[in-house]
Tab-separated table of C-alpha atoms and ligand atoms in Angstrom:
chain	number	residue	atom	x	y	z
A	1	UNK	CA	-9.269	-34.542	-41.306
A	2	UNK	CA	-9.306	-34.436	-45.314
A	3	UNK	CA	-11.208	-32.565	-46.805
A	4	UNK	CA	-13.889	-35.082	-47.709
A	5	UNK	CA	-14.146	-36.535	-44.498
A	6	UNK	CA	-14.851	-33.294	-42.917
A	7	UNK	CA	-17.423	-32.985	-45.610
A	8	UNK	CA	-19.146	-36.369	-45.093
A	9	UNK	CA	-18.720	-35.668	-40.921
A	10	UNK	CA	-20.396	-32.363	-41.130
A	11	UNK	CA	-22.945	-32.966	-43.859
A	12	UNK	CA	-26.729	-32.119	-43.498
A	13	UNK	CA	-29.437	-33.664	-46.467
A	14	UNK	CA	-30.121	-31.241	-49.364
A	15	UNK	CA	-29.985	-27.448	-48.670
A	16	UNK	CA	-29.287	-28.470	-44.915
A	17	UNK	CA	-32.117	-26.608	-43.810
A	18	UNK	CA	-32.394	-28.982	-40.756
A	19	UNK	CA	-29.271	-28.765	-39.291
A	20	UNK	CA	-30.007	-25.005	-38.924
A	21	UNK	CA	-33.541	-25.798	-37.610
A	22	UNK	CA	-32.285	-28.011	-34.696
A	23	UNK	CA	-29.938	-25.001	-33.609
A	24	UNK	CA	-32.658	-22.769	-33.898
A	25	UNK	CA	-35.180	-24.428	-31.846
A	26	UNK	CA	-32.901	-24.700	-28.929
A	27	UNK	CA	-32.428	-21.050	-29.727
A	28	UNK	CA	-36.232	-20.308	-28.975
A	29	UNK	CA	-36.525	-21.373	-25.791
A	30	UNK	CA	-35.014	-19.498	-22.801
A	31	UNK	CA	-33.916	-21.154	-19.308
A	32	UNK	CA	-35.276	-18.879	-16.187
A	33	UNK	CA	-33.120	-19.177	-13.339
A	34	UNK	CA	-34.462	-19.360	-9.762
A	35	UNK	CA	-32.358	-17.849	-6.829
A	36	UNK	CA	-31.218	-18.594	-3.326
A	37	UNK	CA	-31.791	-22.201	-3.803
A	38	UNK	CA	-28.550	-23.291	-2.113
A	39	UNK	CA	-26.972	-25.183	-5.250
A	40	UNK	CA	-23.833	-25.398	-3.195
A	41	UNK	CA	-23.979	-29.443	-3.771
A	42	UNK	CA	-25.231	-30.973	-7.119
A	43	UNK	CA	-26.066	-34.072	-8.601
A	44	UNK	CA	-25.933	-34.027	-12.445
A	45	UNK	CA	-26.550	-38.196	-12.641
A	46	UNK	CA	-29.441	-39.527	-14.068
A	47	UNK	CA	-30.914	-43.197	-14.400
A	48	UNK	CA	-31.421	-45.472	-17.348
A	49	UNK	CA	-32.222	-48.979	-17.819
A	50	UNK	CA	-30.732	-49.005	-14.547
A	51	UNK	CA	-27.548	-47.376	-14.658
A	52	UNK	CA	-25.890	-44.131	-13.602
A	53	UNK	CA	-24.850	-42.108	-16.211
A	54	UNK	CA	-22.351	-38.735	-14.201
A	55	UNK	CA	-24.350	-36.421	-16.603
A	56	UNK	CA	-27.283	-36.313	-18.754
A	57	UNK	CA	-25.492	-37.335	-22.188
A	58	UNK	CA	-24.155	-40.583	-24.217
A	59	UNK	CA	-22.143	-40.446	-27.320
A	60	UNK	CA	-24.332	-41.096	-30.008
A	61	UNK	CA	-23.524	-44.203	-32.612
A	62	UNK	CA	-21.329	-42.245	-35.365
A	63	UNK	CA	-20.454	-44.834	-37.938
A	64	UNK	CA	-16.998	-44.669	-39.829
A	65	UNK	CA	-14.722	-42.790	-37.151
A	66	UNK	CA	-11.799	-43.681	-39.119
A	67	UNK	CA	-12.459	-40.521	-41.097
A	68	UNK	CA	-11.247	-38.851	-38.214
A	69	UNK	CA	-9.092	-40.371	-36.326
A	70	UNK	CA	-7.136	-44.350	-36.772
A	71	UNK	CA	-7.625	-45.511	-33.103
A	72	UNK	CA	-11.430	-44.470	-34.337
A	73	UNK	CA	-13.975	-46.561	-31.312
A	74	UNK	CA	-11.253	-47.219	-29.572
A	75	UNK	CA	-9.877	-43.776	-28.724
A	76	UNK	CA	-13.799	-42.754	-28.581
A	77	UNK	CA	-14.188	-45.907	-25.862
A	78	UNK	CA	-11.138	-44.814	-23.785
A	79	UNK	CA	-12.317	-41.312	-23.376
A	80	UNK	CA	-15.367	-42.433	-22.381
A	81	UNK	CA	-14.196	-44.407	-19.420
A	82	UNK	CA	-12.304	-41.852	-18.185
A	83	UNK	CA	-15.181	-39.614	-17.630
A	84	UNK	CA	-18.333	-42.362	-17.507
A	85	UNK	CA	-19.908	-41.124	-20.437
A	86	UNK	CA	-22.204	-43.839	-21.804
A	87	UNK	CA	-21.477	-45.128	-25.631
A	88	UNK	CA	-23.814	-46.030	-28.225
A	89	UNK	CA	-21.762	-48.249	-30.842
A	90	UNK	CA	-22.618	-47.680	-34.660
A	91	UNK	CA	-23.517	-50.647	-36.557
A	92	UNK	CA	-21.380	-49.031	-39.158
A	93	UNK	CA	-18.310	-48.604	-36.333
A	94	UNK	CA	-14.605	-49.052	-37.712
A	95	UNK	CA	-13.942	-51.639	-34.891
A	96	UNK	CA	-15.718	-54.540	-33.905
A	97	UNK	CA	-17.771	-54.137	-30.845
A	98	UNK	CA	-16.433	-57.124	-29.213
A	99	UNK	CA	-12.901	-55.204	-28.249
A	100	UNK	CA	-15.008	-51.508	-27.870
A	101	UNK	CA	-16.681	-53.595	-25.108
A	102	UNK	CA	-13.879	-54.829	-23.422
A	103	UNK	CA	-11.924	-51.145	-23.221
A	104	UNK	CA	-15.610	-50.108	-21.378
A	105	UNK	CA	-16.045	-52.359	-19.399
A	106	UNK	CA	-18.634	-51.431	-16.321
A	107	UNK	CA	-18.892	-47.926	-18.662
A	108	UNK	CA	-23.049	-48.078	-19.988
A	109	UNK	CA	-22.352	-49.086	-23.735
A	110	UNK	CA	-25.484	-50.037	-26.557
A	111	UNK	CA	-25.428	-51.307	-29.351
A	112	UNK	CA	-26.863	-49.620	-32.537
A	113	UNK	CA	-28.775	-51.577	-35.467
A	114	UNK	CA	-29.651	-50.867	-39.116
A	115	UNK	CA	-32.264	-53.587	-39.991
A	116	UNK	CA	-30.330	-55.556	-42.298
A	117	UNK	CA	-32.049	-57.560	-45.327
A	118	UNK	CA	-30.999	-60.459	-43.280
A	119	UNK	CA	-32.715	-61.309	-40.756
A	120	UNK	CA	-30.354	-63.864	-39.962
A	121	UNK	CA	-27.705	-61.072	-39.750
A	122	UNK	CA	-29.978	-58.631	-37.621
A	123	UNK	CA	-30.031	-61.705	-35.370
A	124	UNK	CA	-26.150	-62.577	-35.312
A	125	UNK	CA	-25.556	-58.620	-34.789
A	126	UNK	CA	-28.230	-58.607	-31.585
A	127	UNK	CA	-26.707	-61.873	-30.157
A	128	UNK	CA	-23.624	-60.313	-30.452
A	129	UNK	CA	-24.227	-57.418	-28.237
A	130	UNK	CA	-25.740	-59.060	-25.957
A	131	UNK	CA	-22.797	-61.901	-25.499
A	132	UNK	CA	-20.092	-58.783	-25.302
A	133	UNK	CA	-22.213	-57.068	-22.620
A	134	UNK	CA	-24.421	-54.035	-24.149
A	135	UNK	CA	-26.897	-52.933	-22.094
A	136	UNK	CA	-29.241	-51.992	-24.714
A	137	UNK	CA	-30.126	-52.005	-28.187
A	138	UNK	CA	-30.898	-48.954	-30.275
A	139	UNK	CA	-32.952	-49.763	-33.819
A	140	UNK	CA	-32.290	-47.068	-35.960
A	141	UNK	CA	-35.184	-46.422	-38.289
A	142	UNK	CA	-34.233	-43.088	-40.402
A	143	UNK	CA	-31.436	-44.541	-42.369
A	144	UNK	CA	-33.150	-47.153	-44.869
A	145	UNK	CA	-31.628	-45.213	-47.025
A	146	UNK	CA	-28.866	-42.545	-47.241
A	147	UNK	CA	-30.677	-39.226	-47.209
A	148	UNK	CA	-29.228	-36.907	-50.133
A	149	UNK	CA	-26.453	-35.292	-49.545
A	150	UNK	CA	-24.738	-32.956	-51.094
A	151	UNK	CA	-21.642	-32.440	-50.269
A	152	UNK	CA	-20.938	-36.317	-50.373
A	153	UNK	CA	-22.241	-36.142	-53.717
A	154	UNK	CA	-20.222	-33.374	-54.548
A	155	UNK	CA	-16.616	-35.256	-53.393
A	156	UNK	CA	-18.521	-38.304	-55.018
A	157	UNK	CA	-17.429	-39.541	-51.549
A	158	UNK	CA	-19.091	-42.698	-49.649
A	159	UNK	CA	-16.597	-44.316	-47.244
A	160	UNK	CA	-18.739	-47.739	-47.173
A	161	UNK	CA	-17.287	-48.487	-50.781
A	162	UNK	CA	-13.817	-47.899	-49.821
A	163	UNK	CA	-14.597	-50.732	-47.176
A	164	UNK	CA	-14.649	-47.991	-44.296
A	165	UNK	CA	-17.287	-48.534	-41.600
A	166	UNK	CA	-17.754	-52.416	-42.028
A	167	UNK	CA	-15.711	-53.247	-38.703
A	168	UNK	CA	-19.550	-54.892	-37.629
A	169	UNK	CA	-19.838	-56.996	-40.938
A	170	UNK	CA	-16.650	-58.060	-41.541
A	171	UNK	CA	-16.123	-59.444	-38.406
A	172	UNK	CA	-19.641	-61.430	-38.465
A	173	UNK	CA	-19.949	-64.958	-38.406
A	174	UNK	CA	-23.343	-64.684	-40.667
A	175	UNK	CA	-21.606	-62.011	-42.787
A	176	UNK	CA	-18.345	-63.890	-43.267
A	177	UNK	CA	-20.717	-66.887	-44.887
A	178	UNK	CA	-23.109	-64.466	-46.732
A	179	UNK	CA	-19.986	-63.334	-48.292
A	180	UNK	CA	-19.230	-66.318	-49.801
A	181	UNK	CA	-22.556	-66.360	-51.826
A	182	UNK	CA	-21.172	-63.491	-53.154
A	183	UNK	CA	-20.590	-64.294	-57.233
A	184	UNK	CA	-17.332	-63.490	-58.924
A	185	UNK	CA	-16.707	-60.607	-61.089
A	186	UNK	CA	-17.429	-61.528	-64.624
A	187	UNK	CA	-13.656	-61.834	-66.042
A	188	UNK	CA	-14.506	-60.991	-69.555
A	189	UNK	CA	-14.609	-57.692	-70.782
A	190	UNK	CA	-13.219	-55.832	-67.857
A	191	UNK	CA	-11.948	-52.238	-68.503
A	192	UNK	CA	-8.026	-51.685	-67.412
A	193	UNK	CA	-8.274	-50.696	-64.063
A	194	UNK	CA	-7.325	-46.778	-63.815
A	195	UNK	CA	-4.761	-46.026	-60.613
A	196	UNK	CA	-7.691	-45.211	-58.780
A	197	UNK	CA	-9.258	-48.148	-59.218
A	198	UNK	CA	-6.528	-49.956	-57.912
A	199	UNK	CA	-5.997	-47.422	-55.153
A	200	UNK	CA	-9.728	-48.607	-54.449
A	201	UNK	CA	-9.014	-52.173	-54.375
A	202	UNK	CA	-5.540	-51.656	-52.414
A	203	UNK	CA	-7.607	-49.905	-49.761
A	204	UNK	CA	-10.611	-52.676	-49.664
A	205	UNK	CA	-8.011	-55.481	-49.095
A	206	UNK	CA	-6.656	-53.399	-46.112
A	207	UNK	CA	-10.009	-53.025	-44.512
A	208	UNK	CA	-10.781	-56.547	-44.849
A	209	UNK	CA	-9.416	-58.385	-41.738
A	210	UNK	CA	-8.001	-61.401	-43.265
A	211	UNK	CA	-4.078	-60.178	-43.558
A	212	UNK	CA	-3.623	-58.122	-47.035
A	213	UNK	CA	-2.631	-60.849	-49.309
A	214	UNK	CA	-5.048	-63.426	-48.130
A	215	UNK	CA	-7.606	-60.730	-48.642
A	216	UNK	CA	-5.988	-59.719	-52.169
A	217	UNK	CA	-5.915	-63.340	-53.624
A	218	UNK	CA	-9.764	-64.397	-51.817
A	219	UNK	CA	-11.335	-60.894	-53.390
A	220	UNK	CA	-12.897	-60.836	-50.022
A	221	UNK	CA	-12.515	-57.035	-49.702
A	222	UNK	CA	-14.412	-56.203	-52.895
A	223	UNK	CA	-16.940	-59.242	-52.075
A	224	UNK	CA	-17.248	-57.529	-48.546
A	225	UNK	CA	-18.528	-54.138	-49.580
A	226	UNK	CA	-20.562	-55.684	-52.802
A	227	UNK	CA	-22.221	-57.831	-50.002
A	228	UNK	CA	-22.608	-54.448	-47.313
A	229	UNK	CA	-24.598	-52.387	-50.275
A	230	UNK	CA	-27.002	-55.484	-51.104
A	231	UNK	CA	-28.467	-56.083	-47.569
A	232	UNK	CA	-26.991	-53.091	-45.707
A	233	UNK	CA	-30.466	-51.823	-45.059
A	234	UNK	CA	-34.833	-52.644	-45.705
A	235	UNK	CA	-36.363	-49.981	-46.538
A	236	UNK	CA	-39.620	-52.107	-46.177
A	237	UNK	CA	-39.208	-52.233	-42.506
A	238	UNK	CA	-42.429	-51.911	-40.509
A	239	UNK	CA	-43.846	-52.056	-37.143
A	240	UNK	CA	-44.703	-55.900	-37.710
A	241	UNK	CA	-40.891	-56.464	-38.279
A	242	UNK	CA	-39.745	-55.502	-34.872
A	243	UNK	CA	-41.618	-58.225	-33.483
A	244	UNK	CA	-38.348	-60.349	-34.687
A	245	UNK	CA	-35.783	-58.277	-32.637
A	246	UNK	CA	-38.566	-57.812	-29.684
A	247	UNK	CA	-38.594	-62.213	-28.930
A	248	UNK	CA	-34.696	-62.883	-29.492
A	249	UNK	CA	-33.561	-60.140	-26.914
A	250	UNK	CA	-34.288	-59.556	-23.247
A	251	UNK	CA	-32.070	-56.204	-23.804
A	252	UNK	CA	-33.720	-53.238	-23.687
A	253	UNK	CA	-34.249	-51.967	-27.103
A	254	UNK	CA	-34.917	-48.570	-28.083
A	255	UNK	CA	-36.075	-46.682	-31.557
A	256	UNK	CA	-34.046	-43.812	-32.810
A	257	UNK	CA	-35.480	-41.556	-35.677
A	258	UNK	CA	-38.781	-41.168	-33.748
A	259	UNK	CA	-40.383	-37.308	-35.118
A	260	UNK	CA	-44.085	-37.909	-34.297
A	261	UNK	CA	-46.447	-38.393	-30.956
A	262	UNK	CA	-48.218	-41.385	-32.894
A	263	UNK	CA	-44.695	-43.099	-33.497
A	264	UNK	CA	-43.636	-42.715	-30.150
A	265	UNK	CA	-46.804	-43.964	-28.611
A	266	UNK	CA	-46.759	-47.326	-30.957
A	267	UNK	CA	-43.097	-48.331	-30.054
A	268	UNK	CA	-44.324	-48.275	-26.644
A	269	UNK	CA	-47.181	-50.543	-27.678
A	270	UNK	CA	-44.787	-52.488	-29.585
A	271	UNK	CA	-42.930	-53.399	-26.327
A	272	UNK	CA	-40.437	-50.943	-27.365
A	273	UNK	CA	-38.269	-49.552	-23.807
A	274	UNK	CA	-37.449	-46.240	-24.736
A	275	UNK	CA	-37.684	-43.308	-28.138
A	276	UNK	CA	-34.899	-41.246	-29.328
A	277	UNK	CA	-35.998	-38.415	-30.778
A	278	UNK	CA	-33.773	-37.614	-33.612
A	279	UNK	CA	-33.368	-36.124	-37.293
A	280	UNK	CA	-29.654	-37.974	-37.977
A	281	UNK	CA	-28.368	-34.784	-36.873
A	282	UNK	CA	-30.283	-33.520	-40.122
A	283	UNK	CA	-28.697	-35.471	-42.611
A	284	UNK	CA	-32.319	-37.773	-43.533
A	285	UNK	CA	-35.106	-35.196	-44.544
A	286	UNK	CA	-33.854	-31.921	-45.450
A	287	UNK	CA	-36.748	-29.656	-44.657
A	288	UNK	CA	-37.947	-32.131	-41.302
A	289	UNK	CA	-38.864	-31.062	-37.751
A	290	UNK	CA	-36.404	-29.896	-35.761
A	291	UNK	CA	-35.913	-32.098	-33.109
A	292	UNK	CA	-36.272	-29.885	-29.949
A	293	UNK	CA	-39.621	-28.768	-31.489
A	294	UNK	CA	-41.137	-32.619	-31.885
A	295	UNK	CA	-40.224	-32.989	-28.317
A	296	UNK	CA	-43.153	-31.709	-25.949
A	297	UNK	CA	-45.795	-33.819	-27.485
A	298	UNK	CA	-43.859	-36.746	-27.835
A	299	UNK	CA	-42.995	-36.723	-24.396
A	300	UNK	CA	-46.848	-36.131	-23.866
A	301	UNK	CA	-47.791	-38.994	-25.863
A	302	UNK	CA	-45.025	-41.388	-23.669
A	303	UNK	CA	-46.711	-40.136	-20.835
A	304	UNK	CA	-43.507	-41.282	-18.806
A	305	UNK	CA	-44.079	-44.946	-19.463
A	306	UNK	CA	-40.481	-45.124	-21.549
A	307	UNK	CA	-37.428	-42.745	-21.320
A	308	UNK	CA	-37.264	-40.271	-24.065
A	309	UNK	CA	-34.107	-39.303	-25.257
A	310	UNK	CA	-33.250	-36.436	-28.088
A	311	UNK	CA	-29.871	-35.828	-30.195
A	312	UNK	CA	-29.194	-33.473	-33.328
A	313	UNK	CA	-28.245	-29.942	-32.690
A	314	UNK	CA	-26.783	-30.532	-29.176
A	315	UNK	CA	-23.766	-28.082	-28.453
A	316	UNK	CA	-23.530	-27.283	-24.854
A	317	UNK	CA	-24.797	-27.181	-21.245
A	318	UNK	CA	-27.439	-25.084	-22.162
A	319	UNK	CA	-28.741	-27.156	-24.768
A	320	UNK	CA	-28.646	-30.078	-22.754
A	321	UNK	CA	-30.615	-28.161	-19.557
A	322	UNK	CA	-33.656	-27.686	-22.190
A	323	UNK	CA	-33.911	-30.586	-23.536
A	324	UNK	CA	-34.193	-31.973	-20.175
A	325	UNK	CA	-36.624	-29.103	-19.593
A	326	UNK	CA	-38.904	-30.014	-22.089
A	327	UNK	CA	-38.830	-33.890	-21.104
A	328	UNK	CA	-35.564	-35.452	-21.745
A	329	UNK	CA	-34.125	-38.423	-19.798
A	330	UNK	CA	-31.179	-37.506	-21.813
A	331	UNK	CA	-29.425	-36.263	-24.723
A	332	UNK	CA	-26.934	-37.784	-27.254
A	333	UNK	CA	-23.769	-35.739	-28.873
A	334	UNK	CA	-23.040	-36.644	-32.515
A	335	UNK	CA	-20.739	-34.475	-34.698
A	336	UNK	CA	-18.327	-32.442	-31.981
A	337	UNK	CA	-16.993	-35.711	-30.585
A	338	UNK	CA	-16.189	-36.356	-33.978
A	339	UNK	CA	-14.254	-33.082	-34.447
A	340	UNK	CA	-12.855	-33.309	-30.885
A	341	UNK	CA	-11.747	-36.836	-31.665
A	342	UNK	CA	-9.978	-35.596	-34.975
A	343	UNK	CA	-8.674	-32.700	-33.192
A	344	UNK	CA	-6.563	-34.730	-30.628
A	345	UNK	CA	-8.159	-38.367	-30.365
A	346	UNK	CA	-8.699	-39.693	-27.092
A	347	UNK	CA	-7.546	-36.626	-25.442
A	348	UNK	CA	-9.694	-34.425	-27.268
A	349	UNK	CA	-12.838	-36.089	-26.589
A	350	UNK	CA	-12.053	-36.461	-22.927
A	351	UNK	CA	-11.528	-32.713	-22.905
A	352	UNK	CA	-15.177	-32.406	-24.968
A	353	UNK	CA	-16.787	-34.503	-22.628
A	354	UNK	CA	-15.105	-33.073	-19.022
A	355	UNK	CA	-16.004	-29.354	-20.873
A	356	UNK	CA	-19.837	-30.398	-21.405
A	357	UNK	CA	-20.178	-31.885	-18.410
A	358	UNK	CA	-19.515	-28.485	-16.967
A	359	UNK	CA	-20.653	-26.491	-18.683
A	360	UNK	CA	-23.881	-28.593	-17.600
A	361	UNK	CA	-23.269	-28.240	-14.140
A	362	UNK	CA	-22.518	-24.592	-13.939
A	363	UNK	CA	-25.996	-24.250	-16.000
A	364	UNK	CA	-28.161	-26.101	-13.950
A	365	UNK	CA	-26.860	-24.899	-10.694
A	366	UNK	CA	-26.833	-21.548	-11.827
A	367	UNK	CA	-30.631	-21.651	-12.781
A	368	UNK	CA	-31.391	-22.614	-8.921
A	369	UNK	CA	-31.392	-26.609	-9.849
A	370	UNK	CA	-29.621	-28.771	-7.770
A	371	UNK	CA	-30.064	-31.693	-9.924
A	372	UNK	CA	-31.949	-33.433	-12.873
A	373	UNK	CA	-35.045	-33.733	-11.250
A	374	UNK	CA	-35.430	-29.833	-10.513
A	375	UNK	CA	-34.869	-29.132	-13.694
A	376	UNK	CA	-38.425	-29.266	-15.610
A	377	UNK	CA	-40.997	-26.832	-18.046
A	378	UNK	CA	-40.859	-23.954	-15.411
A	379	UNK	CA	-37.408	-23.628	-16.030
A	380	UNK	CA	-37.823	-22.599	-19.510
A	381	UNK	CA	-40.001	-20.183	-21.673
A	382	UNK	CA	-40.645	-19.429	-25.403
A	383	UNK	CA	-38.398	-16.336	-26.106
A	384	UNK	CA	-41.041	-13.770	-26.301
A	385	UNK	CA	-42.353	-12.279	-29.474
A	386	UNK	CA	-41.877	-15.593	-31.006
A	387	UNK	CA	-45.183	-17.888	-29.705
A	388	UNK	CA	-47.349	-17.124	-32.725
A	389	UNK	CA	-44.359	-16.247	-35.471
A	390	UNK	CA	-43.127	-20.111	-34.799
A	391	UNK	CA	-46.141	-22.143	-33.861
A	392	UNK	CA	-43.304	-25.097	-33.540
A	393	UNK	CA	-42.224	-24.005	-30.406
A	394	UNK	CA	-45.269	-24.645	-28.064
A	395	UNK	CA	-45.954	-28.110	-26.794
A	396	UNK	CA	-48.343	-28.926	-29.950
A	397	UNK	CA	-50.455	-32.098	-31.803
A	398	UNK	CA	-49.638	-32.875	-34.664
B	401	FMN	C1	-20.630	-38.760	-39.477
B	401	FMN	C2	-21.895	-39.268	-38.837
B	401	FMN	C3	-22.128	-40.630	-38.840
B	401	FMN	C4	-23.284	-41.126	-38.227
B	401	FMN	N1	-23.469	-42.480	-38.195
B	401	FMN	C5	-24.559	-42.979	-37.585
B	401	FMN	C6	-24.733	-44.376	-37.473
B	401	FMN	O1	-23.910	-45.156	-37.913
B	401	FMN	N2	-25.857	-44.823	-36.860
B	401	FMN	C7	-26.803	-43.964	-36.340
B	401	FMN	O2	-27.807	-44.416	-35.802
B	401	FMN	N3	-26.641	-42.635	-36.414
B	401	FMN	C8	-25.546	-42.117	-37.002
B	401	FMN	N4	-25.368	-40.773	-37.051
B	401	FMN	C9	-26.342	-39.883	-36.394
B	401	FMN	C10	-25.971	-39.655	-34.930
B	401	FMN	O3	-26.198	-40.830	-34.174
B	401	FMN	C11	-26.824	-38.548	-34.286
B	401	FMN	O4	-28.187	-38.810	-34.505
B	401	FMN	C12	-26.500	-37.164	-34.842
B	401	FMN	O5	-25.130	-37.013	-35.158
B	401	FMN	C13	-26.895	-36.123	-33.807
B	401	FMN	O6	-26.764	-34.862	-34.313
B	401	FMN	P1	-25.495	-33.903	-34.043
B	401	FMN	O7	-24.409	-34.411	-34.914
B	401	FMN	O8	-26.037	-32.588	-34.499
B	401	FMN	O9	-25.178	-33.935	-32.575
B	401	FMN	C14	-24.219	-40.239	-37.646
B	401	FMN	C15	-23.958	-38.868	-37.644
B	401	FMN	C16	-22.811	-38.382	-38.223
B	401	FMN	C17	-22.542	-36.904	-38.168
């Protein structure tokens, strides 16, 4: 990968204190095997929304895979059916979900949303999903706006305005006409355009998916991304807003950026089917909860009536086996698919993805479970010494 794609793959927000807190709360727990169980046969599957996933993880919705690799979805999508891994698509993918869809076929696939400023899109984008056969929807509620990051900052790197991660948009009936609104660049007193400028420009007209000189003589690349930064995202979402998603769709939908009990326990009022619990893989809120340590009293506060699923900070078997332990349907992988993928594309995520699944296996049969449902808070402790030094770890309120 270049350099600032690495950078913008691996970044945390500000001094990314939270990445480091995710791995660390995993960290604080330990798993207490059980012998002479007979593990000899195992079932890693587990249910939801009424399909079999082979093992408790999905691949998270990672927007902009292009960064790491051209086939981008598509190689993601392919290594996913060869092992059954469920697939959440980004609503900032580099393909449109339509052909992801196809290439998974029976494979669970959902469909992730940033509440647009138009509801109209937010509506075309959930109708969408639903016509190309996702099985869910997942609302994600951290990103109204980009956290700060640093090390994007630093590159002065954001793929969006090099039209990279608009595959969803650009391919959007409601988009395509919004686009249209779009008013032409004043033609009076425009600098000369530098090289990179046009480098820029070269590079939107390719994204666009017109055919280059179409794109080049309509301006609909540049109108594209202009159009992506004004209603990309509300940051005066609220509860009452969901109400909108909640009467168009019979899918199930679930909320992703969920950190508190209170949260979790209104999206289930809300008619909401499921939380992830999640910190963007600690690129939102420098400084937030780790998500391992919100997830005890969230699950307390579901009280089993929705699944509750976590992601940021997941790295193997073991880390999967907790979360599970301390009330995870599930878990979601974000950033080492993204490496594996950029590593050796379709290959390299299979290989991720056969490795985890492993890895998972050997953990939970080796800790005397022999499957999902043995697994539970027995099967873990606090590391000792660290109770009282990190209140966090306990099952707390908040
Ligand atoms: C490069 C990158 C792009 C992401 N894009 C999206 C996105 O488009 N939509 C979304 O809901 N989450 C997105 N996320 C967050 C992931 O879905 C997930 O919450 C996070 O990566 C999990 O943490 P992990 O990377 O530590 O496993 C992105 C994460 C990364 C690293």
């Amino acid at each position: 990968m270049r350099p600032e794609a690495f950078a913008n793959v691996a970044a945390g927000a500000g001094n990314e204190r939270t990445v480091a807190a995710n791995r660390a709360a995993f960290d604080r727990w330990r798993i207490v095997p059980r012998m002479l169980r007979d593990v000899e046969q195992r079932d890693t599957s587990v249910e939801l929304f009424g399909q079999r996933l082979p093992s408790p993880f999905l691949l998270a919705p990672v927007g902009v895979l292009e960064l790491a690799h051209p086939e981008a979805d598509c190689a993601v999508a392919r290594a996913a059916r060869d092992t059954g891994t469920g697939m959440v698509f980004s609503n900032q993918a580099s393909r449109p979900m339509e052909g992801v869809s196809r290439i998974l076929a029976d494979t669970p696939h959902w469909f992730q949303l940033y509440w647009s400023r138009s509801d109209e899109l937010v509506e075309s984008l959930a109708g969408r999903a639903e016509r190309c056969g996702c099985q869910a929807i997942v609302i994600t509620l951290d990103t109204t706006m980009l956290g700060w990051r640093t090390r994007d900052l630093e590159g002065a790197f954001l793929p969006f305005l090099h039209g990279k991660g608009l595959a969803q948009y650009t391919s959007d009936p409601v988009f395509k006409r919004l686009i249209t609104e779009v008013p032409p660049a004043p033609t009076e007193q425009q600098p000369r355009p530098s090289l990179a400028a046009l480098r820029t420009l070269i590079e939107l007209t390719r994204a666009y998916p017109d055919g280059f000189w179409r794109t080049l003589r309509s301006g609909g690349g540049r109108a594209a991304v202009q159009r992506f930064t004004e209603i990309y995202s509300r940051p005066s979402l609220t509860w009452e807003t969901l109400a909108f998603l909640r009467e168009r769709t019979e899918l199930p939908i679930l909320l992703k950026g969920i950190l508190h009990p209170d949260d979790a326990a209104r999206a289930v009022a809300e008619g909401m089917n499921g939380v992830i619990v999640s910190n963007h893989g600690g690129r939102q809120v420098d400084g937030s909860i780790a998500t391992l340590e919100a997830l005890p009293a969230i699950v307390e506060a579901v009280d089993e009536r929705v699944p509750v699923l976590l992601d940021s900070g997941v790295r193997g078997g073991a880390d999967i086996f907790k979360a599970l332990a301390l009330g995870a349907r599930a878990v979601l992988i974000g950033r080492p698919y993204v490496y594996a993928l950029g590593i050796a594309g379709r290959d390299g995520v299979r290989e991720l993805l056969l490795n985890l699944a492993a890895d998972f296996d050997l953990t939970m049969g080796l800790a005397g479970c022999r499957s999902v449902a043995d697994i539970g808070p027995k099967s873990v402790m606090p590391a000792p010494g660290l109770e009282l030094a990190a209140p966090a770890v306990a099952p707390q309120r908040l």
